[in-house]
Short mmCIF file of C-alpha atoms in Angstrom, two decimals:
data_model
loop_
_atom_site.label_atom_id
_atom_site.label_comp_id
_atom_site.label_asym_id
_atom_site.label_seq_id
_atom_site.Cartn_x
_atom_site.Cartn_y
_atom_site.Cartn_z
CA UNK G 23 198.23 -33.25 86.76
CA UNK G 24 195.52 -30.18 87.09
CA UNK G 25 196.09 -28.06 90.33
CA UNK G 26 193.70 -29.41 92.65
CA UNK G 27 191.56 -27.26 94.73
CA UNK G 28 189.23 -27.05 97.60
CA UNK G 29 186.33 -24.69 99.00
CA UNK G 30 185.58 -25.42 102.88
CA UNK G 31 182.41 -24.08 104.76
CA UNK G 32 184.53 -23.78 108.20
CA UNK G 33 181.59 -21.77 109.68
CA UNK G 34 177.98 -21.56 108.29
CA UNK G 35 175.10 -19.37 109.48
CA UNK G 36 176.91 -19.02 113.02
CA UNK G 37 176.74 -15.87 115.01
CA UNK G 38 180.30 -14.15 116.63
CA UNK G 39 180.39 -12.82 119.70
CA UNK G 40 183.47 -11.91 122.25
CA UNK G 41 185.95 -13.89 121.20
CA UNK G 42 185.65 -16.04 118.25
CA UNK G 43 187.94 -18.79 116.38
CA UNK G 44 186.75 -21.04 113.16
CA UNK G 45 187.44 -24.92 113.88
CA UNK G 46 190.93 -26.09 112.67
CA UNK G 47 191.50 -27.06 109.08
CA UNK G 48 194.26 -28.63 107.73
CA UNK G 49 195.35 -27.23 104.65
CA UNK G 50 199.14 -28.74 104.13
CA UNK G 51 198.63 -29.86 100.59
CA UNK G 52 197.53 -26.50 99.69
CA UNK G 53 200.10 -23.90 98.95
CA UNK G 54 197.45 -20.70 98.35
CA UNK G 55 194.58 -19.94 100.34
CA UNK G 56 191.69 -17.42 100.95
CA UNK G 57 189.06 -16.83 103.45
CA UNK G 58 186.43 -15.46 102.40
CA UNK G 59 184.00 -14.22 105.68
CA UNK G 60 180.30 -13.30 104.17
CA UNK G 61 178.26 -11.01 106.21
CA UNK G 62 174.27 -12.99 106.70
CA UNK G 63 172.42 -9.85 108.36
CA UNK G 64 173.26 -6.44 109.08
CA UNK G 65 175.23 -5.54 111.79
CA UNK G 66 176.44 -2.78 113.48
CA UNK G 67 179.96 -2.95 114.40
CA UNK G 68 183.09 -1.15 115.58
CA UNK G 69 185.40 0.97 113.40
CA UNK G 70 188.46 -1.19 112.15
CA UNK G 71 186.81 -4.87 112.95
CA UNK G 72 188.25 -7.39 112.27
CA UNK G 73 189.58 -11.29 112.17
CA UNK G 74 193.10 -12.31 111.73
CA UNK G 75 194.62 -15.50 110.12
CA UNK G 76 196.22 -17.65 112.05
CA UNK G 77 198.61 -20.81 112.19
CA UNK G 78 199.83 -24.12 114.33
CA UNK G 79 201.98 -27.05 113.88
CA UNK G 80 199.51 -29.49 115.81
CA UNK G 81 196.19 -27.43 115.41
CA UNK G 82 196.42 -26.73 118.98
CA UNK G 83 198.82 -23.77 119.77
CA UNK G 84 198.09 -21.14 117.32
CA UNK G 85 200.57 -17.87 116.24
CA UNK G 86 198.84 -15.12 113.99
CA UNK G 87 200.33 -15.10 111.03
CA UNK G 88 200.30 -11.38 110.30
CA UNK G 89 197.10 -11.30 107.87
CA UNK G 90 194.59 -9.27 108.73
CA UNK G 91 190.55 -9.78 107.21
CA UNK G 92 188.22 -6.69 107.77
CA UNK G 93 184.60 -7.80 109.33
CA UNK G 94 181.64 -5.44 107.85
CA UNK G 95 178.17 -5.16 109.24
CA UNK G 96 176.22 -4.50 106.06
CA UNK G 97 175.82 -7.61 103.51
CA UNK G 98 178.26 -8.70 101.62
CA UNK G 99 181.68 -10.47 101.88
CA UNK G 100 185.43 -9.77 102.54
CA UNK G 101 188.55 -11.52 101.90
CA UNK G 102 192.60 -12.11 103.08
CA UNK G 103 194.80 -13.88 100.74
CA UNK G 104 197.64 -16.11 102.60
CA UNK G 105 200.59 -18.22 101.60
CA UNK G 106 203.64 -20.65 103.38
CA UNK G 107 200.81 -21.55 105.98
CA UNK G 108 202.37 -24.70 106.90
CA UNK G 109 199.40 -27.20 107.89
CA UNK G 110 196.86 -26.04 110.12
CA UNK G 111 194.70 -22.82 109.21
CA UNK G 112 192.31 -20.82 111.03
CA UNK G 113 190.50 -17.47 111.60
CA UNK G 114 190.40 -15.70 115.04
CA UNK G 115 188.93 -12.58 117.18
CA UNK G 116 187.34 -10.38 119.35
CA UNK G 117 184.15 -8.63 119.09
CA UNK G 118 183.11 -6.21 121.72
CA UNK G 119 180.57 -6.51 124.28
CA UNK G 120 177.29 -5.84 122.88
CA UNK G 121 178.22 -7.00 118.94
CA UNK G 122 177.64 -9.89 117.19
CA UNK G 123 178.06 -10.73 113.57
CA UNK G 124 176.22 -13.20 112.07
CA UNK G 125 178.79 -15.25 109.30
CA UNK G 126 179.43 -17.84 106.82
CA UNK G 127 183.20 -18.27 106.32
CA UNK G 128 184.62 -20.03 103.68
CA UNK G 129 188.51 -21.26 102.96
CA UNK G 130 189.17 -21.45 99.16
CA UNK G 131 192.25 -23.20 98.83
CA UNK G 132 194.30 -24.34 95.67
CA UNK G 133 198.09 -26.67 95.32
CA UNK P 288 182.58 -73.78 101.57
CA UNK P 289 183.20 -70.41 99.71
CA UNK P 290 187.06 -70.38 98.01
CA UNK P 291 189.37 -69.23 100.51
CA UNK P 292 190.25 -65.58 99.89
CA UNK P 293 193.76 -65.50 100.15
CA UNK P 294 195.80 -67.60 97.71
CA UNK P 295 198.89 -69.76 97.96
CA UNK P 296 201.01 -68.41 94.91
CA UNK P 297 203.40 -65.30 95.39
CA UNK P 298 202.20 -61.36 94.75
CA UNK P 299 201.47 -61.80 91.27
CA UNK P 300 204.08 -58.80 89.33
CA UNK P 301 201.93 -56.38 87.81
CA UNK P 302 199.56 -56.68 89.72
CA UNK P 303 197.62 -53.42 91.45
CA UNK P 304 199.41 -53.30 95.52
CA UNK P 305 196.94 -50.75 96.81
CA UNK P 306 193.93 -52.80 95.77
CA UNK P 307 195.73 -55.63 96.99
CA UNK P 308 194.91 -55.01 100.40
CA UNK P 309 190.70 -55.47 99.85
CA UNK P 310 188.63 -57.88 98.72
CA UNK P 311 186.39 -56.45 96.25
CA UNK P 312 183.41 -57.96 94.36
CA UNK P 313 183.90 -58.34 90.70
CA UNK P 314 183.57 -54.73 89.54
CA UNK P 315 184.97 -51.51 91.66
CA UNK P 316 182.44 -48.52 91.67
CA UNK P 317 185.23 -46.32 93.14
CA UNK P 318 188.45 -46.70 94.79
CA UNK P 319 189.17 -43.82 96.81
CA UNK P 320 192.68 -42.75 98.04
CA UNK P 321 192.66 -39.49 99.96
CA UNK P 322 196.31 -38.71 98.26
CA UNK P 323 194.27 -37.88 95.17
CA UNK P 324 192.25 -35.69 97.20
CA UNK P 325 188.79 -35.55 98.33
CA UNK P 326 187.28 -37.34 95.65
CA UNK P 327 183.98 -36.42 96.17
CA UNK P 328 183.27 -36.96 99.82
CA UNK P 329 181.78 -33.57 100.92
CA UNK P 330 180.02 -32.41 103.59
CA UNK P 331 176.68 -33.69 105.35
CA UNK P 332 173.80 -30.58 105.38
CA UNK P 333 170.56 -31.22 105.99
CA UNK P 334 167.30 -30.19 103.53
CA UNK P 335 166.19 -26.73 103.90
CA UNK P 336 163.82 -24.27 102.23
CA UNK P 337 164.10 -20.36 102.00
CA UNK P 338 166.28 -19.81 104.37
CA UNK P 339 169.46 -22.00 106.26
CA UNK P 340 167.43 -21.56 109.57
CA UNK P 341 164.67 -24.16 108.31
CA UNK P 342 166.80 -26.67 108.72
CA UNK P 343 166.67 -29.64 111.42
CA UNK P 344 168.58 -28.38 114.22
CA UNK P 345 170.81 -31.35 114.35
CA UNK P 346 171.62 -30.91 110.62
CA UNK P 347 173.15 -27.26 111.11
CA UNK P 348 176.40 -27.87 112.24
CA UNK P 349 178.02 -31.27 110.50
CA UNK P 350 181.25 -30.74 110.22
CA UNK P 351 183.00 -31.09 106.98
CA UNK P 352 185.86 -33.55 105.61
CA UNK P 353 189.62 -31.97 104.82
CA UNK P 354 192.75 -34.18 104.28
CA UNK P 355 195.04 -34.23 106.72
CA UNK P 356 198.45 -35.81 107.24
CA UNK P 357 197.88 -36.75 110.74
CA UNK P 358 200.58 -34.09 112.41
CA UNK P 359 201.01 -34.82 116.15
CA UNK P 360 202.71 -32.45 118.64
CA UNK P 361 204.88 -34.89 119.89
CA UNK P 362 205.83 -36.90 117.00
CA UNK P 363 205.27 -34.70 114.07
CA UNK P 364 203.37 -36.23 111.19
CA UNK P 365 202.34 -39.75 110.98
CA UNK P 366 200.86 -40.18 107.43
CA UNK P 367 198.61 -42.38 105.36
CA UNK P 368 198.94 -46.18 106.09
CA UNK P 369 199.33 -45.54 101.89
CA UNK P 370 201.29 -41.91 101.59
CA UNK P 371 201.25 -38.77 103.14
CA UNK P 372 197.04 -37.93 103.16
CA UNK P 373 193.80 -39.55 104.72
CA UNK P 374 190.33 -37.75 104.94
CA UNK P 375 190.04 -36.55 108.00
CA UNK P 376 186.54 -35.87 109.96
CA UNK P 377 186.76 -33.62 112.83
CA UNK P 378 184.08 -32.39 115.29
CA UNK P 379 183.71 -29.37 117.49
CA UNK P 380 185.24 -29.60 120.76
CA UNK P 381 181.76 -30.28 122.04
CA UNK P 382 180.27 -33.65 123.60
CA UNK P 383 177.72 -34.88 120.87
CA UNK P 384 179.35 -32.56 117.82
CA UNK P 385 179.08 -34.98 114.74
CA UNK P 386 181.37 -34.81 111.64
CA UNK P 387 180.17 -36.20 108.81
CA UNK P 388 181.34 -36.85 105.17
CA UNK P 389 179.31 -38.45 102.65
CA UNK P 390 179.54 -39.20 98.52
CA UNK P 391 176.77 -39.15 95.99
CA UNK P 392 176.08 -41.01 93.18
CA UNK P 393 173.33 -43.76 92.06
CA UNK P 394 173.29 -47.39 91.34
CA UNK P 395 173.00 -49.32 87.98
CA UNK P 396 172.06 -52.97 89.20
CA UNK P 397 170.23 -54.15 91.88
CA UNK P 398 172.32 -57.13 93.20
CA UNK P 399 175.41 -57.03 95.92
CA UNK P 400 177.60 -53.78 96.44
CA UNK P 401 180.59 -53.82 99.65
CA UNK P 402 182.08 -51.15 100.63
CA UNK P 403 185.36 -51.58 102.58
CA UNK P 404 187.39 -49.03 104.24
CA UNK P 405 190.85 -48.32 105.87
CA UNK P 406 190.11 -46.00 108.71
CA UNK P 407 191.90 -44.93 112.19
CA UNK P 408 190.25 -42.90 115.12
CA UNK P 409 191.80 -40.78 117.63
CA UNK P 410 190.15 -37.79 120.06
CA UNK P 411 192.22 -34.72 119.95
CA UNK P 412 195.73 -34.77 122.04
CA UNK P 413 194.46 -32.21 124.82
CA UNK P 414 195.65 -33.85 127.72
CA UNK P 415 198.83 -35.99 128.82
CA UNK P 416 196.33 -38.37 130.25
CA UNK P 417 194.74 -41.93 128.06
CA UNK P 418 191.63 -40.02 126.25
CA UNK P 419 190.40 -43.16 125.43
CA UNK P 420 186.63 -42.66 125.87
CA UNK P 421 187.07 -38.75 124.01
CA UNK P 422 185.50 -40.42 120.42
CA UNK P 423 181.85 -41.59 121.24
CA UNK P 424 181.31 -43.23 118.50
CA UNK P 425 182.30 -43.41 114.19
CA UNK P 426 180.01 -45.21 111.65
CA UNK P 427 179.59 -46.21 108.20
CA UNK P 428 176.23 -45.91 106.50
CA UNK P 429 174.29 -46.21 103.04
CA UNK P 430 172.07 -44.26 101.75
CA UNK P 431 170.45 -46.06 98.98
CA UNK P 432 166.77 -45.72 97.17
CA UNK P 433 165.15 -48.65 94.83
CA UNK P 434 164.79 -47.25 91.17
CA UNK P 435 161.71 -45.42 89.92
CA UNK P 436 160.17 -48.80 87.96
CA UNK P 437 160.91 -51.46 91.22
CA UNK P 438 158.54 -53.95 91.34
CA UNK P 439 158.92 -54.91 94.42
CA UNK P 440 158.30 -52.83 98.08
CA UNK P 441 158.64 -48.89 96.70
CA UNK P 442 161.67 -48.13 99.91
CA UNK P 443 164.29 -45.78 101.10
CA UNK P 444 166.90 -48.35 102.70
CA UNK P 445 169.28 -46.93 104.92
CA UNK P 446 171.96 -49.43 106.71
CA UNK P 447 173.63 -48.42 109.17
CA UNK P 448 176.65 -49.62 111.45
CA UNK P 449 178.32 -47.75 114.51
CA UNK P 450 181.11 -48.43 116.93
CA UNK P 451 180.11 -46.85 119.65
CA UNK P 452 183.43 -46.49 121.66
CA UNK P 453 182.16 -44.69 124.84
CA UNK P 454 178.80 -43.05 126.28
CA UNK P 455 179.02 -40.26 128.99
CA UNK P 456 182.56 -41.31 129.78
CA UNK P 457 182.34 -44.84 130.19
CA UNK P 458 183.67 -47.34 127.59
CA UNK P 459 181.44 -49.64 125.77
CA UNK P 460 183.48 -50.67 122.75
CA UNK P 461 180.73 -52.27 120.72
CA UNK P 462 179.19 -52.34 117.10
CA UNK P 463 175.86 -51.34 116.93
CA UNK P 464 172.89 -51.10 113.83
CA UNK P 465 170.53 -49.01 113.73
CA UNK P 466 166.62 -49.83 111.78
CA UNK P 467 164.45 -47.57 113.61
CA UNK P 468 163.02 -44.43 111.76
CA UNK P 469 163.80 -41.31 112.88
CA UNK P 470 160.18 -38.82 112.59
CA UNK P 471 160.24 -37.11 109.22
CA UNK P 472 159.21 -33.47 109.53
CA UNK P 473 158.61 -30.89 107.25
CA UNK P 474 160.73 -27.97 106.27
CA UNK P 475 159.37 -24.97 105.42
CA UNK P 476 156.37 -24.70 103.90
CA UNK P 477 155.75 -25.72 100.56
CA UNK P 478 154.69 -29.60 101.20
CA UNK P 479 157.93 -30.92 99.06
CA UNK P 480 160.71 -30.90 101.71
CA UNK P 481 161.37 -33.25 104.14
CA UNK P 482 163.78 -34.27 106.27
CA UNK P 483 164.80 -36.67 109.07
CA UNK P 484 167.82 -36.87 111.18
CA UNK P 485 168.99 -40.78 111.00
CA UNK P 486 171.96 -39.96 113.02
CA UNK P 487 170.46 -39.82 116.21
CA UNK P 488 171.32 -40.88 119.61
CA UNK P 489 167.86 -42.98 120.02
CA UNK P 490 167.25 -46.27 118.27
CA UNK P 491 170.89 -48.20 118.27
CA UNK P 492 170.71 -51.65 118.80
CA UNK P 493 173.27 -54.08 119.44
CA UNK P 494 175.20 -56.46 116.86
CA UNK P 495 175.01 -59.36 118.47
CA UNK P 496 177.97 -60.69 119.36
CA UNK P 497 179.35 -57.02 118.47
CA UNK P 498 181.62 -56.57 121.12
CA UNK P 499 185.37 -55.88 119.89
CA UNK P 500 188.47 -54.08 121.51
CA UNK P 501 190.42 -52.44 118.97
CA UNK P 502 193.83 -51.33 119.16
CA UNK P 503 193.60 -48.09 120.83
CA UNK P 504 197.45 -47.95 121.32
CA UNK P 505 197.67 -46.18 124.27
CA UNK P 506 197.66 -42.38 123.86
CA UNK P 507 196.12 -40.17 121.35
CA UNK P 508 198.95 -39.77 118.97
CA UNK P 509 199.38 -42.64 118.12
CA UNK P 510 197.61 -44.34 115.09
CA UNK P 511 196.80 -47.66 113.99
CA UNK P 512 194.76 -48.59 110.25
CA UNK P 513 191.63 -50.72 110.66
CA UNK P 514 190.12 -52.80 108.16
CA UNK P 515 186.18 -52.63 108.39
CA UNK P 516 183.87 -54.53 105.05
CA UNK P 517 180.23 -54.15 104.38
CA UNK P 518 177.64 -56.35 101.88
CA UNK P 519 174.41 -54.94 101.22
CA UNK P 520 172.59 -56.30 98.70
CA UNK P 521 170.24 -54.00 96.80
CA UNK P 522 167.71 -56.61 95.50
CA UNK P 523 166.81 -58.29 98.55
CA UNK P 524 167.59 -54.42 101.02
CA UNK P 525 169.61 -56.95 103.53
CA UNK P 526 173.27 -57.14 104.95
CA UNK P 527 175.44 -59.57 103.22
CA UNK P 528 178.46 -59.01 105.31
CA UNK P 529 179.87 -57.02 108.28
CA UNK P 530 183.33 -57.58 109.15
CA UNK P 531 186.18 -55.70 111.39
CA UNK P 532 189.64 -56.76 111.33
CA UNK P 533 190.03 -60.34 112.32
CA UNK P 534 185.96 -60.17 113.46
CA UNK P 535 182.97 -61.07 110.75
CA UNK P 536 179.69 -60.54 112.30
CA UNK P 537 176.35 -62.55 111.82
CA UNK P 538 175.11 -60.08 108.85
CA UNK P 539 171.37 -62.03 108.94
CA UNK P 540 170.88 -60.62 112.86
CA UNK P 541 171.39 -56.77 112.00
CA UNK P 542 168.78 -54.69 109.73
CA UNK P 543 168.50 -51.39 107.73
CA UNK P 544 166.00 -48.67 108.03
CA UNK P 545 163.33 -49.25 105.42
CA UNK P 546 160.76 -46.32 104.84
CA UNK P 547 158.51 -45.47 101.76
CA UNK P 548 160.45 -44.00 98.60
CA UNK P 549 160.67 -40.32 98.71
CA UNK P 550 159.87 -38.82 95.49
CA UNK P 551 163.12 -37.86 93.61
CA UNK P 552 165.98 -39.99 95.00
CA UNK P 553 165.23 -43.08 92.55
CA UNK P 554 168.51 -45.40 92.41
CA UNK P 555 170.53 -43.37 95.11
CA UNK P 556 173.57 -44.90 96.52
CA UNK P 557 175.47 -42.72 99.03
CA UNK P 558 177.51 -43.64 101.47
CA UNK P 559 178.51 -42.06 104.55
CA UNK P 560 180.77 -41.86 107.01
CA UNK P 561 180.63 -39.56 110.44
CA UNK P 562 182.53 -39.92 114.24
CA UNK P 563 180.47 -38.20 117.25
CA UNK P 564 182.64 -36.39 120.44
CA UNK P 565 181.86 -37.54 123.93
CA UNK P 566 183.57 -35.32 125.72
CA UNK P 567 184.03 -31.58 125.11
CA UNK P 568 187.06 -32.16 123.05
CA UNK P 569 187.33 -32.86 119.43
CA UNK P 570 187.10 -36.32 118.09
CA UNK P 571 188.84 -37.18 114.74
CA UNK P 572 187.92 -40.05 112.35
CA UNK P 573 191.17 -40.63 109.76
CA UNK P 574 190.46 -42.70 106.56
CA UNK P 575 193.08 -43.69 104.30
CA UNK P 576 191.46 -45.43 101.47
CA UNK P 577 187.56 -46.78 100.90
CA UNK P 578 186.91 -48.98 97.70
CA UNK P 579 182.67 -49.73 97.06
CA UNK P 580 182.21 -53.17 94.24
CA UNK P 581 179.36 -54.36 93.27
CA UNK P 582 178.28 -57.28 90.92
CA UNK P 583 177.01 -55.73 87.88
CA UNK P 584 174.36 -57.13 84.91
CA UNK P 585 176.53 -56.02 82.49
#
């Protein structure tokens, strides 16, 4: 059997501010995974922003799971690689007062 | 009297158990079992031109399908009713937030197609309390478009079926169709896009006879597989059949929207699935398995 794999819009065209988490996806068939957070209009932001991966049994009560993805305000895209997620996958954080970064965030994952 | 569906000998050996659980029309389009993945159901986004912000404002934020294994807090992980994965819609944790998945391909005959699905609904476990009015509503749909050379009425024919569940907190727990247009409007500015948002709240009328309790077991972690069948046929753009677990509903009082052809869907058959939130938590729609037949020429 090929590997199956799996691209998911989890956010598109949505603006961050404050705090920010995408909606839960369930990812337990999938043992690799990246998110992939693309950067729709400039932005200025703070030194060192950024989003962290995190996971959950039940898609309810969350733990970060120690990877780290770096926002950035001019256009373009970033990326985290993670692996052993369990089920549930998400991305969370905290923008400042006064930022906001406007995002499409995609999770590529693959068995 | 139509032959009785269900036959008198034993499970023949050999014969395909996963199929054995729906009653197809001759030929199977598709038979869809979310173990195998996706298989084409993607997400819902609505037309746009030049940039995302054109689009309808309802259209903007469908959420997309994923597969899930249906992993409770208390219980751990229920499963498929058929192995470990179903496709799971899930909306925002936002009253009105729609998930929707839908598949795309075309038709080949114009005569009877059924779809028939395995499905289970639940609102997300947030409370120790019922939740039992958290889902507003799921629904099954069809998308479908006469081909270019029809002789008869040139149509877009959209049927559409909903269970609407509960409305601003209050249960109603009734099947509803839906043949009132939605406005189409035009996106952006070139004259060639259009768009319409059929999911709306407005224009739902009632099957008759179309209220059914289903088997909402009691808390929200707990799941039970429902068996819902539609007929359309494509010739005559009319219901055939509309059934629900032990329920089959007058198909001849319920109706699909029917609008003039647009000009590049000729022979489209999608269907579609979506659930709707009624309360500001999220509302889940679990399917294990769909199968769409059809009677074909040839």
């Amino acid at each position: 059997m090929i590997r199956r794999s799996h691209t998911a819009l989890v956010e598109r065209n949505i603006e961050w501010s404050g705090a920010f988490a995408t909606e839960p996806y369930e990812a337990g068939w999938a043992s690799e995974a990246l998110f992939f957070v693309r950067t729709l209009r400039p932005a200025t932001l703070s030194p060192n922003a950024s989003a962290v991966v995190q996971v959950s049994p039940d898609g309810m009560v969350w733990c970060d799971e120690g990877t780290v993805v770096s926002l950035q305000g001019d256009l373009g895209q970033t990326f985290c690689r993670v692996r052993e997620f369990g089920g549930w996958l998400r991305l969370a954080g905290h923008l400042p007062p006064g930022e906001t970064l406007a995002v499409t965030v995609y999770l590529v994952l693959k068995e | 009297m139509t032959a009785p569906r269900f036959g008198s000998g034993p499970f023949p050996a050999g014969a395909d158990a996963a199929l054995s659980r729906f009653s197809p029309l001759s030929r199977i389009l598709f038979f869809d079992d979310f173990d195998r993945g996706l298989n084409g159901w993607t997400a819902l986004i609505g037309n746009y031109e030049g940039t995302l912000d054109s689009m309808l404002p309802e259209y903007r934020d469908l959420r997309p399908p994923m597969l899930s294994n249906l992993s409770m807090w208390d219980t751990g992980t229920v499963g498929a009713l058929d192995g470990t994965y179903a496709m799971k819609l899930a909306t925002r944790p936002t009253a009105s937030s729609l998930a929707v998945a839908v598949k795309r391909l075309t038709w080949r005959h114009a005569g009877p197609i059924q779809m028939e699905v395995f499905f289970t609904y639940k609102p997300e476990a947030v409370a120790l309390e019922l939740l039992d009015t958290g889902v507003r509503a799921f629904g099954f749909a069809l998308d479908i478009q006469v081909g270019d050379r029809a002789t008869g009425p040139v149509e877009r024919v959209m049927p559409h079926l909903r269970y609407l569940n509960a409305l601003d907190g209050r249960p109603v727990e009734r099947w509803q169709f839906k043949r009132s247009i939605e406005p189409l409007r035009d996106i952006g500015g070139s004259g060639k896009t259009r768009s319409h948002f059929h999911l709306a709240a407005t224009g739902w009328e009632d099957v008759p006879g179309g209220a059914q309790r289903l088997c909402y077991n009691e808390i929200a972690t707990k799941h039970n597989w429902y068996y819902v069948q539609i007929g359309f046929d494509l010739e005559s753009m009319s219901f055939t059949r509309f059934r629900c677990n032990d329920r089959v509903f007058d198909s001849s009082a319920i109706a699909p929207m029917r609008f003039p052809a647009m000009p590049n869907l000729w022979c489209m058959l999608n269907p579609l699935m979506w659930v709707e939130a009624d309360a500001d938590s999220r509302a889940f729609l679990y399917v294990d398995s769909v199968v769409v037949s059809a009677e074909l020429d040839a």
